[in-house]
Tab-separated table of C-alpha atoms in Angstrom:
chain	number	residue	atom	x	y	z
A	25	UNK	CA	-36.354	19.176	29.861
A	26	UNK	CA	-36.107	15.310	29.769
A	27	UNK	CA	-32.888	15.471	27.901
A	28	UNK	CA	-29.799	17.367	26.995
A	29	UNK	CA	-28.174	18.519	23.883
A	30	UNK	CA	-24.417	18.945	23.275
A	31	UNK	CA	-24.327	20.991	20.044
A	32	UNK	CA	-21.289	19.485	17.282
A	33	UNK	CA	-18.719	21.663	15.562
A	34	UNK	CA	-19.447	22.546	12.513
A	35	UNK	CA	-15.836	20.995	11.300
A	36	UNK	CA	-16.148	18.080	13.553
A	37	UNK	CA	-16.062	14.677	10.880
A	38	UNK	CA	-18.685	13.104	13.541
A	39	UNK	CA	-21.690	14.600	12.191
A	40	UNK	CA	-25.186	12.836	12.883
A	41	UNK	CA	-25.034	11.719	9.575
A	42	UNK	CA	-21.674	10.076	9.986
A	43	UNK	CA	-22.699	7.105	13.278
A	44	UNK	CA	-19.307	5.012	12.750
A	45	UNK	CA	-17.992	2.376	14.586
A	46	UNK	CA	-15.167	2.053	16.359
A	47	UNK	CA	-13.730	0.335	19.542
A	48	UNK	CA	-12.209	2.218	22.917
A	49	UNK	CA	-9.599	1.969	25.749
A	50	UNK	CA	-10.769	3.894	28.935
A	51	UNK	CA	-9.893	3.098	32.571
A	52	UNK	CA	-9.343	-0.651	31.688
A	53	UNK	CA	-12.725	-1.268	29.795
A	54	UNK	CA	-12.334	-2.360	25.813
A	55	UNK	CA	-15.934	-1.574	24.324
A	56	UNK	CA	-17.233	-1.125	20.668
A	57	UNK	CA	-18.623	2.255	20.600
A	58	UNK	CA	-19.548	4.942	17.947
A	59	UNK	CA	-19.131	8.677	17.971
A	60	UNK	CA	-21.329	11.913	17.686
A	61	UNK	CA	-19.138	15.089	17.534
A	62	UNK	CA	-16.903	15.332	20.410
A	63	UNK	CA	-18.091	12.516	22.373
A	64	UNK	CA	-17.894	8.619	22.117
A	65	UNK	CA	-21.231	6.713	23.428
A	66	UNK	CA	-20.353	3.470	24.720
A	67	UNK	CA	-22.626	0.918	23.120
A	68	UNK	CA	-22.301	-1.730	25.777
A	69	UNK	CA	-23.606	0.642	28.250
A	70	UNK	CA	-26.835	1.039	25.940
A	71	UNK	CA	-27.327	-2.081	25.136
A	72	UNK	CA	-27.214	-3.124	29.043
A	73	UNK	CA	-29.522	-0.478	30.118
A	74	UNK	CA	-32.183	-1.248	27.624
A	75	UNK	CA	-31.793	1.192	24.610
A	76	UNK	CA	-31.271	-1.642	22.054
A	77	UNK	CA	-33.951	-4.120	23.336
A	78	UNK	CA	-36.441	-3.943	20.494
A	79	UNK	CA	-33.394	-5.373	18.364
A	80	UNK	CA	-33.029	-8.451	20.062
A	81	UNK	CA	-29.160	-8.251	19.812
A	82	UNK	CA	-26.908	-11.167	21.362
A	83	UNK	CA	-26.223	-10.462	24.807
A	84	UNK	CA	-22.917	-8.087	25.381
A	85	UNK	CA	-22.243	-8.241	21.591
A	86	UNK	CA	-20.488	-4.972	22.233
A	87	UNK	CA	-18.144	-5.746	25.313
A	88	UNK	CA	-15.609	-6.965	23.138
A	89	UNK	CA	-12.328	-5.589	21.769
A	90	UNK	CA	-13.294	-6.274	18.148
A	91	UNK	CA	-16.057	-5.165	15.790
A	92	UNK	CA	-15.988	-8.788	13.996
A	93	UNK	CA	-18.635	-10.382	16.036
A	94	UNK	CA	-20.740	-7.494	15.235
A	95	UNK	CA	-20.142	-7.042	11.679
A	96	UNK	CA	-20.730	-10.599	11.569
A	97	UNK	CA	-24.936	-10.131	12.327
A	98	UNK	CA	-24.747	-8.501	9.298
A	99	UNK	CA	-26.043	-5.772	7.088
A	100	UNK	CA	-29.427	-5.647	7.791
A	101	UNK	CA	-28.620	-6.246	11.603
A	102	UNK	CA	-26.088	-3.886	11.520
A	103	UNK	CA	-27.990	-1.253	9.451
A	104	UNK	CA	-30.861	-0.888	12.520
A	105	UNK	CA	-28.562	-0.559	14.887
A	106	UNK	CA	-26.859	2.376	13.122
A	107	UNK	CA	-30.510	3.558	12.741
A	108	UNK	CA	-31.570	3.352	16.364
A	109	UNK	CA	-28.580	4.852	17.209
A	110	UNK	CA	-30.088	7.828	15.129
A	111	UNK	CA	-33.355	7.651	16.395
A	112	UNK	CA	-32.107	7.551	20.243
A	113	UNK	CA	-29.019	10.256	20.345
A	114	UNK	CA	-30.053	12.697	17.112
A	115	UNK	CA	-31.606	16.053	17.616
A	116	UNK	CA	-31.923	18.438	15.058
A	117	UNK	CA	-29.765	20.494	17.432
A	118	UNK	CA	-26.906	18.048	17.776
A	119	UNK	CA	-26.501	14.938	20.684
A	120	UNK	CA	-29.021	14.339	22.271
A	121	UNK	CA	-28.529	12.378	25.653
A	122	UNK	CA	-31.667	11.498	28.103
A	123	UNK	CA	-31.387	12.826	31.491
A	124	UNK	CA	-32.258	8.740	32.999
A	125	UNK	CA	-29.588	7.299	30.782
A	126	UNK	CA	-26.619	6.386	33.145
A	127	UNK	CA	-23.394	8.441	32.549
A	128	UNK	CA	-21.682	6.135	31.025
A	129	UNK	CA	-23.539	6.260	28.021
A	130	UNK	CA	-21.048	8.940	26.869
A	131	UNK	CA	-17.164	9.702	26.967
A	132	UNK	CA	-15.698	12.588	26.213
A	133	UNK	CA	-13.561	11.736	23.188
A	134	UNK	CA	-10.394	13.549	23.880
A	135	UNK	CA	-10.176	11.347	27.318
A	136	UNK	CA	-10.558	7.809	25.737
A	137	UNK	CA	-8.063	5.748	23.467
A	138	UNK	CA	-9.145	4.522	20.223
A	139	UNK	CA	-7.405	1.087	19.572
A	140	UNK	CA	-7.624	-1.157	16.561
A	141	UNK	CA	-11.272	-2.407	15.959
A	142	UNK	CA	-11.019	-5.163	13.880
A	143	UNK	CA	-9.305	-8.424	13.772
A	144	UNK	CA	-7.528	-8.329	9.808
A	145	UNK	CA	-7.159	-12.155	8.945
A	146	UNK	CA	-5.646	-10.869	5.357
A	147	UNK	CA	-4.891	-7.744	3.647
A	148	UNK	CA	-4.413	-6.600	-0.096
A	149	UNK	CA	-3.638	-3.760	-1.496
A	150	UNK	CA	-4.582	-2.546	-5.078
A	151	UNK	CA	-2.959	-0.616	-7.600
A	152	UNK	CA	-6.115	1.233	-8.749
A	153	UNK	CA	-5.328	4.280	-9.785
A	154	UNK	CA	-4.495	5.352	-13.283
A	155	UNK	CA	-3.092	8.269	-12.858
A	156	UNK	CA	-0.546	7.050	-10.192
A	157	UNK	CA	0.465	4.020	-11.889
A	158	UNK	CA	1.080	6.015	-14.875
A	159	UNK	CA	3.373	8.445	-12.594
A	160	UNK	CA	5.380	5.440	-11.803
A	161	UNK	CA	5.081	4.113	-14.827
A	162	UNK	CA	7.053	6.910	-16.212
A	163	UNK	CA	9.409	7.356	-13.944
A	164	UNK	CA	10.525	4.205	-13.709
A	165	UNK	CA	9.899	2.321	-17.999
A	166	UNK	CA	8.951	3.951	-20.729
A	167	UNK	CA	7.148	7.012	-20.680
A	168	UNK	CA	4.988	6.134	-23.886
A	169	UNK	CA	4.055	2.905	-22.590
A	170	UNK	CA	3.756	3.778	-18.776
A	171	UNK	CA	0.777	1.659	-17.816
A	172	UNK	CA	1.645	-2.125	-18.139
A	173	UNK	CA	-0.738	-3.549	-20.822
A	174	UNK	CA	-3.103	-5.606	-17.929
A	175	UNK	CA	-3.554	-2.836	-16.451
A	176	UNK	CA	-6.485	-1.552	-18.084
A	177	UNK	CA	-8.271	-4.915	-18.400
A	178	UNK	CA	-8.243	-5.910	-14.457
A	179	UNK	CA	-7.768	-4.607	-10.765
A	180	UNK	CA	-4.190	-4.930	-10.390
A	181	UNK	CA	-2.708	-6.288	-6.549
A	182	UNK	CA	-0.890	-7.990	-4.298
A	183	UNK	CA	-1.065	-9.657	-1.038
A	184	UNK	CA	-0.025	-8.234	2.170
A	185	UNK	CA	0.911	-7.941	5.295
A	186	UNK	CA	-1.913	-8.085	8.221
A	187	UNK	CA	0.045	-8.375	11.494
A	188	UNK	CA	1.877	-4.794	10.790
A	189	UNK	CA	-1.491	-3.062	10.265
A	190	UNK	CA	-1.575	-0.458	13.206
A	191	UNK	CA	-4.146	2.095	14.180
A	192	UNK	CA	-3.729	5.992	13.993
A	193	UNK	CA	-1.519	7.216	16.543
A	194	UNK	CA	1.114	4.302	16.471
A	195	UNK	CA	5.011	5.340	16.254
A	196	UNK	CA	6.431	3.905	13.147
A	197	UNK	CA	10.185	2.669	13.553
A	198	UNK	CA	11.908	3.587	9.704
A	199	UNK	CA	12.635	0.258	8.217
A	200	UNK	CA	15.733	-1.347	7.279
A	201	UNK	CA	16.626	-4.094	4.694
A	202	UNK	CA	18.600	-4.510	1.430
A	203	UNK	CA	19.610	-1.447	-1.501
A	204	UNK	CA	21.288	-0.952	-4.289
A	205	UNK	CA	22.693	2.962	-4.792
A	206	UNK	CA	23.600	3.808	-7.647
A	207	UNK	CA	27.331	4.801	-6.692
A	208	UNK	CA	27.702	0.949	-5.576
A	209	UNK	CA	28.761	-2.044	-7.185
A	210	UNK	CA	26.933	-4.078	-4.726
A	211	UNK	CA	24.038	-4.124	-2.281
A	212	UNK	CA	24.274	-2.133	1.209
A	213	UNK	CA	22.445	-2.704	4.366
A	214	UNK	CA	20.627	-0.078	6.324
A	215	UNK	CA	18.195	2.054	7.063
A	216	UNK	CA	16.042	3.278	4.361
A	217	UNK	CA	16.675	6.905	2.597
A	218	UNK	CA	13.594	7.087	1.179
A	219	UNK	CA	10.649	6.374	3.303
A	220	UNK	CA	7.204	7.424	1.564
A	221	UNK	CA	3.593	7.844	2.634
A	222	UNK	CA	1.188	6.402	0.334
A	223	UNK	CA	-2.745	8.046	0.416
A	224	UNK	CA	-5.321	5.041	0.220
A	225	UNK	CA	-8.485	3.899	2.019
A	226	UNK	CA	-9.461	0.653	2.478
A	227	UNK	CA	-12.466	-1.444	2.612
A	228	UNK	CA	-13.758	-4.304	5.034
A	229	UNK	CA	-14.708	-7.483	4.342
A	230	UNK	CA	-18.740	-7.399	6.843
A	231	UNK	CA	-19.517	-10.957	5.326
A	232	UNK	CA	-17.633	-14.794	4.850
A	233	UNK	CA	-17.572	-16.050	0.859
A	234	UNK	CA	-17.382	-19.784	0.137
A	235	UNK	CA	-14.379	-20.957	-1.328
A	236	UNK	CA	-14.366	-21.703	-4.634
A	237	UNK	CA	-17.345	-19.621	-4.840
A	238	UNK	CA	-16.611	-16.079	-6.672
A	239	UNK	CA	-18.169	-12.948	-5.529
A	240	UNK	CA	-20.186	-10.794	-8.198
A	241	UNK	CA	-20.010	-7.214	-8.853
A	242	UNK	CA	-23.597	-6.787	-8.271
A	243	UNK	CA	-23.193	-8.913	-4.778
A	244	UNK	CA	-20.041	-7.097	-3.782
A	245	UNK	CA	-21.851	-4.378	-2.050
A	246	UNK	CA	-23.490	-7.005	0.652
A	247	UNK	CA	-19.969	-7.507	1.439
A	248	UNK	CA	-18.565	-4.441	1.892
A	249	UNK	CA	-19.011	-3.076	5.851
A	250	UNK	CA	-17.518	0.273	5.439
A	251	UNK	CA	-14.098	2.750	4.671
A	252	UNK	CA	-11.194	3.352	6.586
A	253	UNK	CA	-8.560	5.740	6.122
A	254	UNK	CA	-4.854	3.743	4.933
A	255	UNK	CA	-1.792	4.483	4.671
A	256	UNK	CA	0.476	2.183	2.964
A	257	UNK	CA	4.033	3.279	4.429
A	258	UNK	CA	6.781	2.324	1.462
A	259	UNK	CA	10.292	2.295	1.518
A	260	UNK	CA	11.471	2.974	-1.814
A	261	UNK	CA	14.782	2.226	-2.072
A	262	UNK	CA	14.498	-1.102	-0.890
A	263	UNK	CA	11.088	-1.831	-3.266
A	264	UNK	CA	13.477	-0.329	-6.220
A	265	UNK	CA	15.951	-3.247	-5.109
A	266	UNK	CA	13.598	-6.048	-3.827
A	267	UNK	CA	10.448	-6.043	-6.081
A	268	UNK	CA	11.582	-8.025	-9.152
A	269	UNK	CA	10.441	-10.397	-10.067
A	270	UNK	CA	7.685	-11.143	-7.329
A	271	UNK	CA	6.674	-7.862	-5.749
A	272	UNK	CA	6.733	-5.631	-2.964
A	273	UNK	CA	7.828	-7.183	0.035
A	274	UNK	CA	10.105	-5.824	2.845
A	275	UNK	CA	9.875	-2.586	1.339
A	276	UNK	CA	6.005	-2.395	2.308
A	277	UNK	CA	5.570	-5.333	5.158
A	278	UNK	CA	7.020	-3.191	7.996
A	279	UNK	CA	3.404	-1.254	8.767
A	280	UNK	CA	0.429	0.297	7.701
A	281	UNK	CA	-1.682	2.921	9.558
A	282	UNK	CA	-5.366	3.001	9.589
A	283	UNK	CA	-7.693	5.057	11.173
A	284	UNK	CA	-9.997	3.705	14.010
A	285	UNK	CA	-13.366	4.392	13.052
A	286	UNK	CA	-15.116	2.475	10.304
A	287	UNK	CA	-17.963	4.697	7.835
A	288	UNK	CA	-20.519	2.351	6.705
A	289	UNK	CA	-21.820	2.352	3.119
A	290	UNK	CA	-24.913	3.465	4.606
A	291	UNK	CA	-23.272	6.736	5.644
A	292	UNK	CA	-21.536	7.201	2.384
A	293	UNK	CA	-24.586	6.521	-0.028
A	294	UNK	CA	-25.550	10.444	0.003
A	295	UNK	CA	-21.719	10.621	-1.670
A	296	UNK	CA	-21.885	8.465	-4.954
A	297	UNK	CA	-20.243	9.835	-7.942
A	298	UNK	CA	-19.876	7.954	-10.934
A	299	UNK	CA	-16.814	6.256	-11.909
A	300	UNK	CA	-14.363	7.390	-14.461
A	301	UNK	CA	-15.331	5.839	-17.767
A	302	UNK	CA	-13.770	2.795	-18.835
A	303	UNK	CA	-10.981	2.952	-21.192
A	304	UNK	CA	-11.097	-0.105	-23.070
A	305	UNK	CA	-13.697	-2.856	-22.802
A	306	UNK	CA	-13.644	-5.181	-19.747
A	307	UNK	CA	-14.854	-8.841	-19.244
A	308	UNK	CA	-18.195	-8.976	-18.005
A	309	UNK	CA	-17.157	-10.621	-14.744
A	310	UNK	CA	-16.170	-7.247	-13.962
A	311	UNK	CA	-18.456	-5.089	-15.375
A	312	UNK	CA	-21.104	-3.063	-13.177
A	313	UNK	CA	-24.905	-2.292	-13.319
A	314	UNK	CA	-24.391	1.009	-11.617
A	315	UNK	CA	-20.859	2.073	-11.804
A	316	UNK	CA	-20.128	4.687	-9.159
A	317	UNK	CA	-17.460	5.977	-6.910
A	318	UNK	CA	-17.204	7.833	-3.229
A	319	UNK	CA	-16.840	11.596	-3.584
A	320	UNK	CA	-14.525	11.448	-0.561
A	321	UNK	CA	-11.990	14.757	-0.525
A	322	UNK	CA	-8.420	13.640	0.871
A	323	UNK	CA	-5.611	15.751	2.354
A	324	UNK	CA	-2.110	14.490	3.279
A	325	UNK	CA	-0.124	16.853	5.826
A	326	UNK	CA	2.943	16.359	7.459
A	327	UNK	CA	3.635	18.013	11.018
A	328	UNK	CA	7.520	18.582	12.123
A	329	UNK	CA	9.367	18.380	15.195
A	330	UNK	CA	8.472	22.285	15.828
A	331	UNK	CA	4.796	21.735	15.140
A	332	UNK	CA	3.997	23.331	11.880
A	333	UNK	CA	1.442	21.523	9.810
A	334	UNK	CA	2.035	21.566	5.902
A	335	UNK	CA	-0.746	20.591	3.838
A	336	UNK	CA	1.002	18.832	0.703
A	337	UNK	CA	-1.333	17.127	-1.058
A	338	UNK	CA	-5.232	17.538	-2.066
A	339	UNK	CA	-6.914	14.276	-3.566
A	340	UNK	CA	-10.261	12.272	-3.925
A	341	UNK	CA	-11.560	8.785	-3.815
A	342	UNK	CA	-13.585	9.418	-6.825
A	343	UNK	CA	-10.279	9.484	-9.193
A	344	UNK	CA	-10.029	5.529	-8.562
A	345	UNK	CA	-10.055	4.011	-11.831
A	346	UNK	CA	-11.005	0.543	-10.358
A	347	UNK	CA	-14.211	0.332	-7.725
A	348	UNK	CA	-13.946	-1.531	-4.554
A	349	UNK	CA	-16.819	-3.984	-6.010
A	350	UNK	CA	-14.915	-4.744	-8.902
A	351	UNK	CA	-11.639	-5.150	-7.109
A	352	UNK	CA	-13.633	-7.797	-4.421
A	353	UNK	CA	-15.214	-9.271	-7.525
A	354	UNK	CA	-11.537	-9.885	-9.261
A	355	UNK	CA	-10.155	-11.145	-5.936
A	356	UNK	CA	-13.086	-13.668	-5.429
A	357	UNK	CA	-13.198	-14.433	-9.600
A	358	UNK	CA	-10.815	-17.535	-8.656
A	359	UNK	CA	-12.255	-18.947	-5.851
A	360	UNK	CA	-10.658	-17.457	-3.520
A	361	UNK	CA	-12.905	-16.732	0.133
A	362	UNK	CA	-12.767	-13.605	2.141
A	363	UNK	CA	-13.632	-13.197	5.609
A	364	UNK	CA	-15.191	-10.557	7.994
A	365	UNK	CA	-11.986	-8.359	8.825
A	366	UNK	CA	-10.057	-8.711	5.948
A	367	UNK	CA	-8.935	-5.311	4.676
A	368	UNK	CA	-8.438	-4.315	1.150
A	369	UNK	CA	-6.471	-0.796	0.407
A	370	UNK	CA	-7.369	0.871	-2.725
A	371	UNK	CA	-3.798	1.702	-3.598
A	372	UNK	CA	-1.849	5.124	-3.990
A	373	UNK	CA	-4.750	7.441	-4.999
A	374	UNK	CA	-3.432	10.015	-6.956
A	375	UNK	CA	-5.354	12.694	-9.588
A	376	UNK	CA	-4.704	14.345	-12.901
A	377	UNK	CA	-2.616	17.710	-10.775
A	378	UNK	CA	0.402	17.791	-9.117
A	379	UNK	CA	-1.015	18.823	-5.808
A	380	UNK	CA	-3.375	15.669	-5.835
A	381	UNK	CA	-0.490	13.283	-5.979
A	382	UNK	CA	-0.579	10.244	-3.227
A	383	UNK	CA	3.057	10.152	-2.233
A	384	UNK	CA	5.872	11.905	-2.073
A	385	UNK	CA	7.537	9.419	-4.961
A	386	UNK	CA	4.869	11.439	-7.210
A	387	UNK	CA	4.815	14.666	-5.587
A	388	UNK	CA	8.909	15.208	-5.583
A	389	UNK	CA	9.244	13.550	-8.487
A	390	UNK	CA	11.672	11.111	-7.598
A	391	UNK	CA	13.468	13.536	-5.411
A	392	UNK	CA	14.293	15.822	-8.283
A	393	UNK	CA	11.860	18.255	-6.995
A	394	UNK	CA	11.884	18.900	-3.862
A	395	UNK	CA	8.806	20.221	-1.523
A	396	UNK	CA	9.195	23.320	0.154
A	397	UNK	CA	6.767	23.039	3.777
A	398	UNK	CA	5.419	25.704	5.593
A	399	UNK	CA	8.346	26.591	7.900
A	400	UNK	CA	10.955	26.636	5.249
A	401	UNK	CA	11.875	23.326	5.048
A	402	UNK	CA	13.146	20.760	2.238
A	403	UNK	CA	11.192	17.217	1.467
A	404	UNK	CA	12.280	14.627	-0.673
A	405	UNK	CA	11.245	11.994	1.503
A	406	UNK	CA	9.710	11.287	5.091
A	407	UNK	CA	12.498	12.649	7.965
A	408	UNK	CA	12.674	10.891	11.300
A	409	UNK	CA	10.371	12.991	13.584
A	410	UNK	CA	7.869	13.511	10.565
A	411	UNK	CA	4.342	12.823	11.567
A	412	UNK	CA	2.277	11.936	8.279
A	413	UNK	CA	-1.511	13.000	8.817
A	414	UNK	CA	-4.490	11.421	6.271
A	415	UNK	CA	-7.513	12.878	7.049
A	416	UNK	CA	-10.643	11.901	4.338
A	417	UNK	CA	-14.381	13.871	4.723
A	418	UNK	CA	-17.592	13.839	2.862
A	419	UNK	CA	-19.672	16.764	2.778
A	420	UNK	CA	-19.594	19.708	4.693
A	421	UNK	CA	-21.095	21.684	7.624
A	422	UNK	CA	-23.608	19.815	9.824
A	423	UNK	CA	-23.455	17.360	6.962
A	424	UNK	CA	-20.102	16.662	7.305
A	425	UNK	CA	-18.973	12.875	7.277
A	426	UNK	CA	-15.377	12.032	7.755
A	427	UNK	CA	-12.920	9.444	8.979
A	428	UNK	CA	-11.350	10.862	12.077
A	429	UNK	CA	-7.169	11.528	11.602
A	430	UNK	CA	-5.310	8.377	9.910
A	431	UNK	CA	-1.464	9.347	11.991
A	432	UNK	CA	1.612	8.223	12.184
A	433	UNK	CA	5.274	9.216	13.493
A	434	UNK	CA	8.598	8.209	12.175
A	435	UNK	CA	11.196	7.228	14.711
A	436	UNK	CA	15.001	6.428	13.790
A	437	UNK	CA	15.858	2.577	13.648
């Protein structure tokens, strides 16, 4: 035989109709790569021996620490090589790898390091889903008039912090800054009580806008690369102190967690589901030819100090009210430009149960209802040693396309 096939687990995320991208550590060398069940194939090492010749790629586009300079051939560069990639490793067996191809081609995956692939000139974050911002809109106004009254008419979010972003696998130190408990007369300094997860994915920017020159709905889609995992890490007590009248801001600057690999569009196009419908009529700037949403299933678990995993929460993309091209559309509406690497987080996605709820604000209830995990223990909030796992999949079986685990574990200050 002229090749070899590694068969994929049937639960693996990396299916071969998955073909992310992503960017590795291993014995010194930084390359872009991609990943096919349990192995990572190094796309330098194609590119150098050949494989991607017909596509007339700039030399070693892929030795580099970054995706940007390869999102930035764009779509329909981009696109072929995902589909070469396809046509040279795919068997209906699993990975195929030629038996001339030099070793290097693959890695295991378990012996590399996956670092942050992208370089994020700016991040937002949305507040697109209804049913979470009607959560917090109870708990914390009225309970009749929970959703503010723009809410409904545009993509509601705020500017972020990029430098803090940090890939899966990253120790997060618990935060400290400014409260106000309510058995105090004045502000106290400290370490924050009530450290949160919040469930989101996030979108990249694969193509520069003009400024001053708005981004349609209908156009959004050419500038959309792929989906990462996100997770927004909030500390509420300080946001409950801080956040009037201008917004988050230390309570939510001090990191976010992505995962490392990014899932085109082009693997997630087999996964549309409409949107929910709209609720009241929107300005056309924002309205949609084909309205549609990922179905993308989402589980939040956190893992203790002794090593039991409790699964606490069971969402889904396709419960965002507001659509990533209608959110890029509304950024853009003003004039302002994106660039290639900017992330955009979809905000808390929560759905219509209790289980589905996108942080533990939601699912404790304000810590009047505590969560019981698997090995007995209390929640309210996130305890030093907690590790909070995102993972996100589409699919299932040898169909399976998901987003690799989306970690992170809280250290004391």
């Amino acid at each position: 035989m002229e090749y070899q096939i590694y068969p994929i687990d049937v639960e693996s995320d990396f299916s071969t109709y998955n073909i992310p991208f992503g960017v590795y550590k291993d014995d010194g060398s930084i390359t872009c790569c991609t990943r096919i069940g349990g192995y990572i194939i190094d796309l330098h090492v194609c590119q150098e021996f050949g494989l991607f010749n017909d596509l007339h790629l700039p030399k070693q586009i892929f030795f580099n620490r970054l995706l940007n300079d390869f999102i930035s051939l764009g779509k329909p560069t981009t696109s072929k090589v995902r589909n070469k990639i396809i046509e040279l490793f795919v068997d209906e067996d699993g990975l195929k790898v030629h038996n001339d191809w030099p070793v290097e081609v693959l890695r295991n995956a378990e012996n590399v390091t996956m670092i942050l692939p992208i370089h994020i000139g700016d991040y937002t974050d949305f507040y697109s889903s209804k049913e979470h911002a009607t959560n917090v809109g109870i708990m914390f106004r009225d309970p009749e008039n929970a959703l503010l009254p723009n809410w409904l008419h545009l993509p509601v979010g705020y500017h972020g912090r990029a430098s803090s972003i940090v890939v899966s696998g990253t120790d997060i130190k618990r935060p400290q800054g400014q409260t106000f408990p309510g058995d105090s007369s004045i502000p106290v300094f400290g370490p924050t009580k009530q450290l949160d997860f919040e469930l989101e994915m996030a979108f990249v920017v694969g193509k520069n806008s003009e400024l001053g020159a708005p981004v349609s709905t209908q156009e959004a889609k050419d500038y959309i690369f792929g989906m990462m995992l996100f997770n927004d890490w909030s500390a509420r007590d300080i946001q409950k102190w801080e956040y009037v009248p201008l917004g988050p801001f230390l309570a939510k600057n001090f990191a976010s967690t992505i995962s490392p690999w990014i899932v085109t569009l082009d693997a997630l196009d087999n996964f549309k589901v409409p949107a929910p419908p709209r609720e009241k009529p929107i300005l056309s700037y924002l309205e949609l030819e084909e309205n549609y949403n990922f179905d993308i299933h989402l589980n939040v678990l956190i893992k203790t100090d002794d090593g039991t995993e409790s699964c606490i929460c069971h969402s889904n993309y396709k419960y965002m009210y507001w659509t990533m091209h209608q959110q890029l559309a509304h950024h853009t509406v003003n004039g302002c430009n994106v660039r290639i690497g900017d992330l955009m987080a979809s905000g808390t996605i929560s759905g219509k149960t209790e289980n589905s709820y996108g942080s533990m604000l939601e699912l404790a209830w304000k810590g009047t209802k505590p969560l019981t995990l698997d090995n007995g223990q209390k929640r309210t909030f996130i305890q030093d040693g907690d590790t909070v796992i995102l993972k996100g999949w589409c699919g299932e079986g040898n169909r399976k396309v998901g987003f690799g685990p989306c970690e992170g574990k809280i250290i004391p200050y």
